[in-house]
mmCIF file of N, CA and C in Angstrom:
data_model
loop_
_atom_site.group_PDB
_atom_site.id
_atom_site.type_symbol
_atom_site.label_atom_id
_atom_site.label_comp_id
_atom_site.label_asym_id
_atom_site.label_seq_id
_atom_site.Cartn_x
_atom_site.Cartn_y
_atom_site.Cartn_z
ATOM 1 N N MET A 39 19.125 -3.762 -15.772
ATOM 2 C CA MET A 39 17.182 -3.247 -15.479
ATOM 3 C C MET A 39 16.993 -2.488 -14.992
ATOM 4 N N VAL A 40 17.786 -2.672 -13.887
ATOM 5 C CA VAL A 40 17.370 -0.563 -12.752
ATOM 6 C C VAL A 40 17.703 0.449 -13.620
ATOM 7 N N ALA A 41 18.377 0.450 -14.793
ATOM 8 C CA ALA A 41 18.908 1.504 -15.568
ATOM 9 C C ALA A 41 17.130 1.583 -16.910
ATOM 10 N N GLY A 42 16.590 0.844 -16.744
ATOM 11 C CA GLY A 42 15.222 1.093 -17.874
ATOM 12 C C GLY A 42 14.078 0.741 -16.947
ATOM 13 N N LEU A 43 14.078 1.054 -15.564
ATOM 14 C CA LEU A 43 12.886 1.886 -14.815
ATOM 15 C C LEU A 43 12.885 3.107 -14.669
ATOM 16 N N SER A 44 11.056 4.015 -15.417
ATOM 17 C CA SER A 44 11.434 5.123 -15.223
ATOM 18 C C SER A 44 11.646 6.029 -13.881
ATOM 19 N N ALA A 45 11.480 7.538 -14.748
ATOM 20 C CA ALA A 45 12.261 8.079 -13.470
ATOM 21 C C ALA A 45 11.030 8.610 -12.963
ATOM 22 N N HIS A 46 10.481 8.473 -13.033
ATOM 23 C CA HIS A 46 9.242 9.231 -12.263
ATOM 24 C C HIS A 46 8.290 7.684 -12.247
ATOM 25 N N ALA A 47 7.505 7.592 -10.634
ATOM 26 C CA ALA A 47 6.240 7.036 -10.673
ATOM 27 C C ALA A 47 5.132 7.495 -10.434
ATOM 28 N N GLN A 48 4.746 7.180 -10.915
ATOM 29 C CA GLN A 48 2.958 8.249 -10.832
ATOM 30 C C GLN A 48 2.427 7.529 -9.779
ATOM 31 N N THR A 49 1.861 6.206 -9.562
ATOM 32 C CA THR A 49 0.610 5.465 -8.588
ATOM 33 C C THR A 49 1.602 4.958 -7.679
ATOM 34 N N PRO A 50 1.523 4.508 -6.799
ATOM 35 C CA PRO A 50 1.996 3.278 -5.792
ATOM 36 C C PRO A 50 1.609 2.260 -6.705
ATOM 37 N N SER A 51 0.509 1.741 -7.340
ATOM 38 C CA SER A 51 0.928 0.783 -8.022
ATOM 39 C C SER A 51 1.942 0.777 -9.188
ATOM 40 N N ASP A 52 2.176 1.432 -9.775
ATOM 41 C CA ASP A 52 3.755 1.819 -10.637
ATOM 42 C C ASP A 52 4.805 1.528 -9.764
ATOM 43 N N LEU A 53 4.731 1.425 -8.746
ATOM 44 C CA LEU A 53 6.372 0.621 -7.769
ATOM 45 C C LEU A 53 5.733 0.194 -7.194
ATOM 46 N N PHE A 54 4.734 -0.973 -7.102
ATOM 47 C CA PHE A 54 4.385 -1.998 -6.946
ATOM 48 C C PHE A 54 5.072 -2.569 -8.721
ATOM 49 N N GLN A 55 4.530 -2.428 -9.534
ATOM 50 C CA GLN A 55 4.971 -3.516 -10.524
ATOM 51 C C GLN A 55 6.212 -3.524 -11.356
ATOM 52 N N GLN A 56 6.945 -1.983 -11.003
ATOM 53 C CA GLN A 56 8.201 -2.356 -11.727
ATOM 54 C C GLN A 56 9.182 -2.427 -10.306
ATOM 55 N N PHE A 57 8.591 -2.602 -9.639
ATOM 56 C CA PHE A 57 9.810 -3.498 -7.775
ATOM 57 C C PHE A 57 9.714 -4.869 -7.968
ATOM 58 N N LYS A 58 8.464 -5.503 -7.859
ATOM 59 C CA LYS A 58 8.134 -6.946 -6.927
ATOM 60 C C LYS A 58 8.805 -7.481 -7.928
ATOM 61 N N GLY A 59 9.395 -7.327 -9.171
ATOM 62 C CA GLY A 59 10.187 -8.390 -9.462
ATOM 63 C C GLY A 59 11.582 -8.322 -9.612
ATOM 64 N N MET A 60 11.831 -7.416 -9.097
ATOM 65 C CA MET A 60 13.427 -7.435 -8.865
ATOM 66 C C MET A 60 14.046 -8.421 -8.173
ATOM 67 N N LYS A 61 15.104 -9.273 -8.018
ATOM 68 C CA LYS A 61 15.977 -10.180 -7.565
ATOM 69 C C LYS A 61 16.050 -9.716 -6.072
ATOM 70 N N ASP A 62 15.496 -10.422 -4.793
ATOM 71 C CA ASP A 62 15.688 -10.957 -3.582
ATOM 72 C C ASP A 62 14.467 -9.508 -3.083
ATOM 73 N N ALA A 63 13.302 -9.233 -3.932
ATOM 74 C CA ALA A 63 12.555 -8.828 -3.655
ATOM 75 C C ALA A 63 11.273 -9.454 -2.786
ATOM 76 N N GLU A 64 10.794 -8.153 -1.235
ATOM 77 C CA GLU A 64 9.354 -9.361 -1.062
ATOM 78 C C GLU A 64 8.563 -9.111 -1.678
ATOM 79 N N TYR A 65 7.149 -9.076 -2.449
ATOM 80 C CA TYR A 65 5.958 -8.382 -2.655
ATOM 81 C C TYR A 65 5.203 -9.796 -1.603
ATOM 82 N N VAL A 66 4.066 -8.963 -1.301
ATOM 83 C CA VAL A 66 3.265 -10.152 -0.969
ATOM 84 C C VAL A 66 1.642 -9.139 -1.049
ATOM 85 N N HIS A 67 0.209 -9.773 -1.627
ATOM 86 C CA HIS A 67 -0.648 -9.412 -1.494
ATOM 87 C C HIS A 67 -1.946 -10.019 -0.845
ATOM 88 N N ILE A 68 -2.792 -9.854 0.069
ATOM 89 C CA ILE A 68 -3.660 -9.897 0.501
ATOM 90 C C ILE A 68 -4.318 -9.661 0.232
ATOM 91 N N GLY A 69 -6.048 -10.231 -0.852
ATOM 92 C CA GLY A 69 -6.662 -9.593 -1.290
ATOM 93 C C GLY A 69 -8.182 -9.582 -0.525
ATOM 94 N N ARG A 70 -9.441 -8.805 -0.944
ATOM 95 C CA ARG A 70 -10.480 -8.711 -0.158
ATOM 96 C C ARG A 70 -10.863 -10.093 0.145
ATOM 97 N N LEU A 71 -10.878 -10.970 -1.121
ATOM 98 C CA LEU A 71 -11.322 -12.502 -0.881
ATOM 99 C C LEU A 71 -10.817 -13.151 0.323
ATOM 100 N N LEU A 72 -9.390 -13.653 0.230
ATOM 101 C CA LEU A 72 -8.580 -13.753 1.326
ATOM 102 C C LEU A 72 -8.778 -13.261 2.481
ATOM 103 N N LEU A 73 -8.733 -12.265 2.986
ATOM 104 C CA LEU A 73 -9.252 -11.614 3.963
ATOM 105 C C LEU A 73 -10.979 -11.393 5.499
ATOM 106 N N SER A 74 -11.244 -12.160 3.827
ATOM 107 C CA SER A 74 -12.891 -11.939 4.122
ATOM 108 C C SER A 74 -13.313 -13.123 5.092
ATOM 109 N N VAL A 75 -11.767 -14.250 4.054
ATOM 110 C CA VAL A 75 -12.704 -15.769 4.434
ATOM 111 C C VAL A 75 -11.236 -16.072 5.760
ATOM 112 N N ALA A 76 -10.134 -15.364 5.899
ATOM 113 C CA ALA A 76 -9.736 -15.364 7.266
ATOM 114 C C ALA A 76 -9.826 -14.456 8.657
ATOM 115 N N ARG A 77 -10.481 -13.831 8.133
ATOM 116 C CA ARG A 77 -11.369 -12.018 9.105
ATOM 117 C C ARG A 77 -12.469 -12.974 10.400
ATOM 118 N N PRO A 78 -12.964 -14.408 10.205
ATOM 119 C CA PRO A 78 -14.035 -14.078 11.473
ATOM 120 C C PRO A 78 -12.945 -15.457 11.551
ATOM 121 N N LEU A 79 -12.288 -16.068 11.387
ATOM 122 C CA LEU A 79 -11.232 -17.633 12.276
ATOM 123 C C LEU A 79 -9.926 -16.140 13.079
ATOM 124 N N VAL A 80 -9.887 -15.511 12.511
ATOM 125 C CA VAL A 80 -8.672 -14.402 13.385
ATOM 126 C C VAL A 80 -9.315 -13.576 14.655
ATOM 127 N N MET A 81 -10.658 -13.314 14.094
ATOM 128 C CA MET A 81 -11.498 -11.957 14.676
ATOM 129 C C MET A 81 -11.979 -12.702 16.455
ATOM 130 N N ARG A 82 -12.073 -14.498 15.972
ATOM 131 C CA ARG A 82 -12.474 -15.212 16.952
ATOM 132 C C ARG A 82 -11.482 -15.514 18.619
ATOM 133 N N HIS A 83 -9.653 -15.506 17.577
ATOM 134 C CA HIS A 83 -8.553 -16.170 18.696
ATOM 135 C C HIS A 83 -7.341 -14.724 18.815
ATOM 136 N N ALA A 84 -7.863 -13.823 18.104
ATOM 137 C CA ALA A 84 -6.918 -12.481 18.151
ATOM 138 C C ALA A 84 -7.267 -11.741 19.885
ATOM 139 N N ASP A 85 -6.501 -12.091 20.519
ATOM 140 C CA ASP A 85 -6.153 -11.438 21.469
ATOM 141 C C ASP A 85 -5.686 -9.725 21.824
ATOM 142 N N ASP A 86 -4.956 -9.331 20.565
ATOM 143 C CA ASP A 86 -5.033 -7.933 21.252
ATOM 144 C C ASP A 86 -5.899 -7.510 19.929
ATOM 145 N N PRO A 87 -6.141 -6.032 21.057
ATOM 146 C CA PRO A 87 -7.416 -5.173 20.518
ATOM 147 C C PRO A 87 -6.942 -4.728 19.582
ATOM 148 N N ALA A 88 -5.914 -4.335 19.119
ATOM 149 C CA ALA A 88 -4.823 -3.065 18.059
ATOM 150 C C ALA A 88 -4.757 -4.166 16.478
ATOM 151 N N ALA A 89 -4.371 -5.483 17.110
ATOM 152 C CA ALA A 89 -4.944 -5.766 16.006
ATOM 153 C C ALA A 89 -6.344 -6.440 15.127
ATOM 154 N N ARG A 90 -6.915 -6.735 16.042
ATOM 155 C CA ARG A 90 -9.114 -6.621 15.898
ATOM 156 C C ARG A 90 -9.087 -5.184 14.998
ATOM 157 N N THR A 91 -9.115 -4.616 15.768
ATOM 158 C CA THR A 91 -9.370 -2.865 15.044
ATOM 159 C C THR A 91 -8.613 -3.108 13.366
ATOM 160 N N ALA A 92 -7.177 -3.588 13.674
ATOM 161 C CA ALA A 92 -6.697 -3.682 12.319
ATOM 162 C C ALA A 92 -7.277 -3.957 11.454
ATOM 163 N N LEU A 93 -8.085 -5.813 11.947
ATOM 164 C CA LEU A 93 -8.471 -6.489 10.998
ATOM 165 C C LEU A 93 -9.670 -6.246 10.276
ATOM 166 N N ARG A 94 -10.489 -5.607 11.612
ATOM 167 C CA ARG A 94 -11.827 -4.770 10.895
ATOM 168 C C ARG A 94 -12.138 -3.597 9.560
ATOM 169 N N CYS A 95 -11.307 -3.290 9.769
ATOM 170 C CA CYS A 95 -10.946 -1.832 8.992
ATOM 171 C C CYS A 95 -10.250 -2.161 7.948
ATOM 172 N N VAL A 96 -9.668 -2.629 7.418
ATOM 173 C CA VAL A 96 -8.510 -3.693 6.293
ATOM 174 C C VAL A 96 -9.214 -4.610 5.369
ATOM 175 N N ARG A 97 -9.465 -4.068 4.185
ATOM 176 C CA ARG A 97 -10.126 -4.373 2.706
ATOM 177 C C ARG A 97 -8.975 -6.308 1.823
ATOM 178 N N SER A 98 -7.762 -4.926 2.051
ATOM 179 C CA SER A 98 -6.988 -5.788 1.293
ATOM 180 C C SER A 98 -5.747 -5.434 2.203
ATOM 181 N N LEU A 99 -4.919 -5.707 1.285
ATOM 182 C CA LEU A 99 -2.782 -4.910 1.852
ATOM 183 C C LEU A 99 -2.133 -5.275 0.744
ATOM 184 N N ARG A 100 -1.371 -5.319 0.322
ATOM 185 C CA ARG A 100 -0.063 -5.238 -0.290
ATOM 186 C C ARG A 100 1.038 -4.816 0.297
ATOM 187 N N THR A 101 2.182 -5.121 0.155
ATOM 188 C CA THR A 101 4.068 -5.210 0.871
ATOM 189 C C THR A 101 4.568 -5.557 -0.045
ATOM 190 N N LEU A 102 5.751 -4.337 0.223
ATOM 191 C CA LEU A 102 7.120 -4.045 -0.890
ATOM 192 C C LEU A 102 8.002 -4.372 0.082
ATOM 193 N N ASP A 103 9.122 -5.068 0.375
ATOM 194 C CA ASP A 103 9.817 -4.998 0.938
ATOM 195 C C ASP A 103 11.734 -5.366 0.191
ATOM 196 N N LEU A 104 12.193 -4.641 0.173
ATOM 197 C CA LEU A 104 13.517 -4.130 -0.945
ATOM 198 C C LEU A 104 14.784 -3.824 -0.100
ATOM 199 N N GLU A 105 14.535 -4.868 1.231
ATOM 200 C CA GLU A 105 15.379 -4.797 2.590
ATOM 201 C C GLU A 105 16.917 -5.384 1.203
ATOM 202 N N ASP A 106 17.119 -6.851 1.296
ATOM 203 C CA ASP A 106 17.715 -7.425 0.560
ATOM 204 C C ASP A 106 18.249 -7.730 -0.585
ATOM 205 N N CYS A 107 17.817 -6.446 -1.915
ATOM 206 C CA CYS A 107 18.188 -6.349 -3.236
ATOM 207 C C CYS A 107 19.410 -5.158 -2.980
ATOM 208 N N ALA A 108 19.289 -5.390 -4.163
ATOM 209 C CA ALA A 108 21.338 -4.200 -4.163
ATOM 210 C C ALA A 108 20.698 -3.424 -3.903
ATOM 211 N N PRO A 109 22.292 -2.266 -3.832
ATOM 212 C CA PRO A 109 22.287 -1.027 -3.389
ATOM 213 C C PRO A 109 21.061 -0.470 -4.330
ATOM 214 N N GLU A 110 21.653 -0.539 -5.578
ATOM 215 C CA GLU A 110 21.660 0.001 -6.370
ATOM 216 C C GLU A 110 20.037 0.083 -6.736
ATOM 217 N N VAL A 111 19.313 -0.636 -6.453
ATOM 218 C CA VAL A 111 17.757 -0.742 -6.928
ATOM 219 C C VAL A 111 16.628 -0.063 -5.533
ATOM 220 N N ARG A 112 17.199 -0.654 -4.690
ATOM 221 C CA ARG A 112 17.565 0.155 -3.423
ATOM 222 C C ARG A 112 16.715 2.161 -3.402
ATOM 223 N N LYS A 113 18.239 2.435 -4.748
ATOM 224 C CA LYS A 113 18.610 3.657 -4.541
ATOM 225 C C LYS A 113 17.808 4.385 -5.333
ATOM 226 N N GLN A 114 17.460 3.302 -6.556
ATOM 227 C CA GLN A 114 15.973 3.839 -7.307
ATOM 228 C C GLN A 114 14.609 3.542 -6.634
ATOM 229 N N PHE A 115 14.183 3.024 -6.492
ATOM 230 C CA PHE A 115 13.266 2.903 -5.465
ATOM 231 C C PHE A 115 13.080 3.775 -4.518
ATOM 232 N N ALA A 116 14.242 4.462 -3.542
ATOM 233 C CA ALA A 116 13.990 5.801 -2.950
ATOM 234 C C ALA A 116 13.073 6.609 -3.755
ATOM 235 N N ALA A 117 14.724 7.104 -4.961
ATOM 236 C CA ALA A 117 14.665 7.766 -5.721
ATOM 237 C C ALA A 117 12.972 8.410 -5.677
ATOM 238 N N MET A 118 12.455 7.821 -6.018
ATOM 239 C CA MET A 118 11.307 7.188 -7.047
ATOM 240 C C MET A 118 9.759 7.560 -5.778
ATOM 241 N N ALA A 119 10.533 7.058 -5.142
ATOM 242 C CA ALA A 119 9.010 6.909 -3.867
ATOM 243 C C ALA A 119 9.029 8.517 -3.220
ATOM 244 N N ASN A 120 10.407 9.253 -2.828
ATOM 245 C CA ASN A 120 10.338 10.288 -2.664
ATOM 246 C C ASN A 120 9.714 11.269 -3.576
ATOM 247 N N SER A 121 9.665 11.234 -4.633
ATOM 248 C CA SER A 121 9.300 11.927 -5.683
ATOM 249 C C SER A 121 8.027 12.676 -6.160
ATOM 250 N N MET A 122 7.425 10.592 -5.259
ATOM 251 C CA MET A 122 5.882 10.406 -6.081
ATOM 252 C C MET A 122 4.927 11.692 -5.629
ATOM 253 N N GLN A 123 4.595 12.159 -6.515
ATOM 254 C CA GLN A 123 3.473 13.128 -6.462
ATOM 255 C C GLN A 123 1.908 12.247 -6.483
ATOM 256 N N VAL A 124 1.476 12.224 -5.377
ATOM 257 C CA VAL A 124 0.325 11.256 -5.893
ATOM 258 C C VAL A 124 -1.527 11.333 -6.177
ATOM 259 N N LYS A 125 -1.761 11.737 -6.838
ATOM 260 C CA LYS A 125 -3.289 12.680 -6.995
ATOM 261 C C LYS A 125 -3.696 12.517 -6.352
ATOM 262 N N GLY A 126 -4.942 12.731 -5.710
ATOM 263 C CA GLY A 126 -5.479 12.447 -4.995
ATOM 264 C C GLY A 126 -5.287 11.976 -2.994
ATOM 265 N N TYR A 127 -4.334 11.869 -3.472
ATOM 266 C CA TYR A 127 -3.911 11.556 -2.034
ATOM 267 C C TYR A 127 -2.634 12.723 -0.707
ATOM 268 N N HIS A 128 -3.207 12.901 0.253
ATOM 269 C CA HIS A 128 -2.282 14.036 0.614
ATOM 270 C C HIS A 128 -1.660 12.815 1.940
ATOM 271 N N GLU A 129 -0.586 13.703 2.247
ATOM 272 C CA GLU A 129 0.832 13.644 3.192
ATOM 273 C C GLU A 129 0.166 14.106 4.693
ATOM 274 N N LEU A 130 0.031 12.534 5.158
ATOM 275 C CA LEU A 130 -0.641 12.633 6.820
ATOM 276 C C LEU A 130 1.107 13.113 8.121
ATOM 277 N N ALA A 131 1.878 12.251 7.483
ATOM 278 C CA ALA A 131 3.138 11.918 8.059
ATOM 279 C C ALA A 131 4.482 11.909 7.566
ATOM 280 N N SER A 132 5.611 13.031 7.940
ATOM 281 C CA SER A 132 6.689 12.556 7.510
ATOM 282 C C SER A 132 7.629 12.790 8.761
ATOM 283 N N SER A 133 8.500 11.916 8.393
ATOM 284 C CA SER A 133 10.283 12.203 9.434
ATOM 285 C C SER A 133 11.079 11.331 8.383
ATOM 286 N N TYR A 134 12.011 12.135 9.048
ATOM 287 C CA TYR A 134 13.639 11.847 8.334
ATOM 288 C C TYR A 134 14.330 11.756 9.752
ATOM 289 N N ASP A 135 14.999 10.300 9.722
ATOM 290 C CA ASP A 135 15.684 10.156 10.772
ATOM 291 C C ASP A 135 17.056 9.476 10.168
ATOM 292 N N LYS A 136 18.374 9.868 10.659
ATOM 293 C CA LYS A 136 19.631 9.240 10.469
ATOM 294 C C LYS A 136 19.747 8.815 8.580
ATOM 295 N N GLY A 137 19.168 9.407 8.166
ATOM 296 C CA GLY A 137 18.783 8.722 6.538
ATOM 297 C C GLY A 137 17.993 7.906 6.172
ATOM 298 N N GLU A 138 16.936 7.334 7.123
ATOM 299 C CA GLU A 138 15.970 7.232 7.243
ATOM 300 C C GLU A 138 14.881 7.749 6.776
ATOM 301 N N ARG A 139 13.927 7.775 5.283
ATOM 302 C CA ARG A 139 12.645 8.485 5.486
ATOM 303 C C ARG A 139 11.754 7.844 5.480
ATOM 304 N N THR A 140 10.379 8.220 6.591
ATOM 305 C CA THR A 140 9.066 7.816 6.270
ATOM 306 C C THR A 140 7.934 8.453 5.985
ATOM 307 N N ARG A 141 7.234 8.173 5.126
ATOM 308 C CA ARG A 141 5.968 9.010 4.635
ATOM 309 C C ARG A 141 4.727 8.176 5.361
ATOM 310 N N VAL A 142 3.785 9.235 5.215
ATOM 311 C CA VAL A 142 2.424 8.172 5.500
ATOM 312 C C VAL A 142 1.599 9.284 5.228
ATOM 313 N N LEU A 143 0.843 8.679 3.749
ATOM 314 C CA LEU A 143 -0.006 8.747 2.520
ATOM 315 C C LEU A 143 -1.386 8.732 2.440
ATOM 316 N N VAL A 144 -2.200 9.261 3.070
ATOM 317 C CA VAL A 144 -3.780 8.343 2.811
ATOM 318 C C VAL A 144 -4.208 9.411 1.538
ATOM 319 N N ARG A 145 -5.448 8.455 1.347
ATOM 320 C CA ARG A 145 -7.040 8.829 0.162
ATOM 321 C C ARG A 145 -8.459 9.161 1.247
ATOM 322 N N GLN A 146 -8.845 9.957 1.047
ATOM 323 C CA GLN A 146 -9.875 9.819 1.891
ATOM 324 C C GLN A 146 -11.017 9.845 1.226
ATOM 325 N N LYS A 147 -12.462 9.045 2.023
ATOM 326 C CA LYS A 147 -13.508 9.384 1.202
ATOM 327 C C LYS A 147 -14.766 9.616 2.296
ATOM 328 N N GLY A 148 -15.334 10.696 1.761
ATOM 329 C CA GLY A 148 -15.860 10.871 2.773
ATOM 330 C C GLY A 148 -14.861 12.121 4.540
ATOM 331 N N LYS A 149 -15.775 11.369 5.803
ATOM 332 C CA LYS A 149 -14.499 11.197 6.715
ATOM 333 C C LYS A 149 -13.233 10.101 6.962
ATOM 334 N N ASN A 150 -13.758 8.859 6.278
ATOM 335 C CA ASN A 150 -13.010 7.998 6.940
ATOM 336 C C ASN A 150 -12.017 7.653 5.531
ATOM 337 N N ILE A 151 -10.724 6.853 5.662
ATOM 338 C CA ILE A 151 -9.441 6.645 5.126
ATOM 339 C C ILE A 151 -9.837 5.891 4.152
ATOM 340 N N SER A 152 -9.834 5.737 3.493
ATOM 341 C CA SER A 152 -9.646 4.685 2.185
ATOM 342 C C SER A 152 -9.076 4.214 1.763
ATOM 343 N N GLU A 153 -7.632 5.026 1.672
ATOM 344 C CA GLU A 153 -6.118 4.277 1.178
ATOM 345 C C GLU A 153 -4.994 5.048 2.394
ATOM 346 N N LEU A 154 -4.462 4.072 2.508
ATOM 347 C CA LEU A 154 -3.245 4.203 2.889
ATOM 348 C C LEU A 154 -1.921 3.404 2.853
ATOM 349 N N LEU A 155 -0.698 4.655 2.934
ATOM 350 C CA LEU A 155 0.493 3.887 2.047
ATOM 351 C C LEU A 155 1.659 4.658 3.046
ATOM 352 N N LEU A 156 1.967 3.556 3.179
ATOM 353 C CA LEU A 156 3.606 3.653 4.050
ATOM 354 C C LEU A 156 5.154 3.457 3.546
ATOM 355 N N LEU A 157 5.697 4.707 2.811
ATOM 356 C CA LEU A 157 6.719 4.535 2.588
ATOM 357 C C LEU A 157 7.569 4.531 2.990
ATOM 358 N N SER A 158 9.157 3.991 3.314
ATOM 359 C CA SER A 158 10.271 3.620 3.616
ATOM 360 C C SER A 158 11.303 3.397 2.800
ATOM 361 N N THR A 159 12.024 4.255 3.535
ATOM 362 C CA THR A 159 13.152 4.558 2.635
ATOM 363 C C THR A 159 14.185 5.046 3.275
ATOM 364 N N GLY A 160 15.602 4.518 3.019
ATOM 365 C CA GLY A 160 17.085 4.616 3.768
ATOM 366 C C GLY A 160 17.372 3.561 3.133
ATOM 367 N N LYS A 161 18.959 4.029 2.988
ATOM 368 C CA LYS A 161 20.386 2.954 2.839
ATOM 369 C C LYS A 161 19.968 1.663 2.836
ATOM 370 N N GLU A 162 19.215 1.159 4.267
ATOM 371 C CA GLU A 162 19.143 -0.374 4.397
ATOM 372 C C GLU A 162 17.762 -0.493 3.703
ATOM 373 N N GLU A 163 16.948 0.342 4.411
ATOM 374 C CA GLU A 163 14.924 0.068 4.253
ATOM 375 C C GLU A 163 14.565 0.215 2.979
ATOM 376 N N CYS A 164 13.944 -0.319 2.835
ATOM 377 C CA CYS A 164 13.120 0.450 1.597
ATOM 378 C C CYS A 164 11.764 -0.554 1.671
ATOM 379 N N SER A 165 10.622 0.103 1.684
ATOM 380 C CA SER A 165 9.520 -0.688 1.598
ATOM 381 C C SER A 165 8.279 0.042 1.295
ATOM 382 N N LEU A 166 7.139 -0.098 0.882
ATOM 383 C CA LEU A 166 6.036 -0.066 0.692
ATOM 384 C C LEU A 166 4.946 -0.456 1.235
ATOM 385 N N VAL A 167 4.367 0.028 2.106
ATOM 386 C CA VAL A 167 2.819 -0.710 2.390
ATOM 387 C C VAL A 167 1.369 -0.234 1.437
ATOM 388 N N GLN A 168 1.002 -0.780 1.327
ATOM 389 C CA GLN A 168 -0.555 -0.581 1.274
ATOM 390 C C GLN A 168 -1.707 -0.449 1.717
ATOM 391 N N ILE A 169 -3.073 -0.428 2.483
ATOM 392 C CA ILE A 169 -3.420 -0.660 3.158
ATOM 393 C C ILE A 169 -4.757 0.307 2.677
ATOM 394 N N LYS A 170 -6.065 -0.903 1.943
ATOM 395 C CA LYS A 170 -7.430 -0.340 1.055
ATOM 396 C C LYS A 170 -8.166 -0.230 2.444
ATOM 397 N N GLY A 171 -8.790 -0.078 2.598
ATOM 398 C CA GLY A 171 -10.601 -0.711 3.284
ATOM 399 C C GLY A 171 -10.984 0.936 3.852
ATOM 400 N N LYS A 172 -11.444 1.143 4.920
ATOM 401 C CA LYS A 172 -12.165 1.781 5.901
ATOM 402 C C LYS A 172 -12.137 2.143 7.358
ATOM 403 N N VAL A 173 -11.253 3.238 6.791
ATOM 404 C CA VAL A 173 -10.125 3.428 8.458
ATOM 405 C C VAL A 173 -10.991 4.930 8.913
ATOM 406 N N SER A 174 -11.363 4.892 9.696
ATOM 407 C CA SER A 174 -11.885 5.687 10.895
ATOM 408 C C SER A 174 -10.496 7.191 10.842
ATOM 409 N N PRO A 175 -10.197 8.107 11.584
ATOM 410 C CA PRO A 175 -9.570 8.662 11.555
ATOM 411 C C PRO A 175 -8.814 8.267 12.697
ATOM 412 N N LYS A 176 -9.423 8.055 13.862
ATOM 413 C CA LYS A 176 -9.399 7.843 15.386
ATOM 414 C C LYS A 176 -8.704 6.650 15.381
ATOM 415 N N ASP A 177 -8.832 5.487 14.217
ATOM 416 C CA ASP A 177 -7.726 3.992 14.088
ATOM 417 C C ASP A 177 -6.672 4.552 13.515
ATOM 418 N N ILE A 178 -6.466 5.470 13.208
ATOM 419 C CA ILE A 178 -5.362 5.620 12.478
ATOM 420 C C ILE A 178 -3.596 5.428 12.651
ATOM 421 N N ASP A 179 -3.777 5.564 13.601
ATOM 422 C CA ASP A 179 -2.150 4.807 15.007
ATOM 423 C C ASP A 179 -1.848 3.557 15.054
ATOM 424 N N THR A 180 -3.432 3.284 15.393
ATOM 425 C CA THR A 180 -3.407 1.839 15.511
ATOM 426 C C THR A 180 -3.100 1.072 14.774
ATOM 427 N N ILE A 181 -3.221 1.242 13.120
ATOM 428 C CA ILE A 181 -3.737 0.624 12.226
ATOM 429 C C ILE A 181 -2.029 0.487 11.479
ATOM 430 N N VAL A 182 -0.877 1.982 11.949
ATOM 431 C CA VAL A 182 0.385 2.405 11.167
ATOM 432 C C VAL A 182 1.456 0.811 11.818
ATOM 433 N N ASP A 183 0.703 1.365 13.404
ATOM 434 C CA ASP A 183 1.615 0.876 14.986
ATOM 435 C C ASP A 183 1.694 -0.832 14.519
ATOM 436 N N VAL A 184 0.168 -1.461 14.558
ATOM 437 C CA VAL A 184 -0.203 -2.686 13.827
ATOM 438 C C VAL A 184 0.998 -3.293 12.598
ATOM 439 N N MET A 185 0.781 -2.644 11.427
ATOM 440 C CA MET A 185 1.120 -2.988 10.187
ATOM 441 C C MET A 185 3.114 -2.163 10.130
ATOM 442 N N LYS A 186 3.971 -2.209 11.081
ATOM 443 C CA LYS A 186 4.947 -1.430 11.720
ATOM 444 C C LYS A 186 5.693 -3.161 11.596
#
């Protein structure tokens, strides 16, 4: 199945679509409706200011974790994720440490960030997090820390 995947993902949606059905992949999508229902309940009980900030800014969230997948699946994901050149996004940060690469990509609408992508790839770690919402630049570090 891995051999049948295209060699280059054009969008984050391509990565989600191609890998969410893989054996042992963990995929979660929390859409706008569910977040809007949960937001008032959580906001009343959340003691962590960072979590409150994240919840206020986020409109939808998708995560894909391939840590438990076969090594060849993780390798294919890493190759596609690391070569992805997504039109309309720019790289906010990137790090490489002991074989683990992390990229933070953003799409902006005016001064606010409308979409945030966290890509982590390595020998064991392979994940993609997509956050859509309205995040001010001053809140970006808070959102990234909460989502780790």
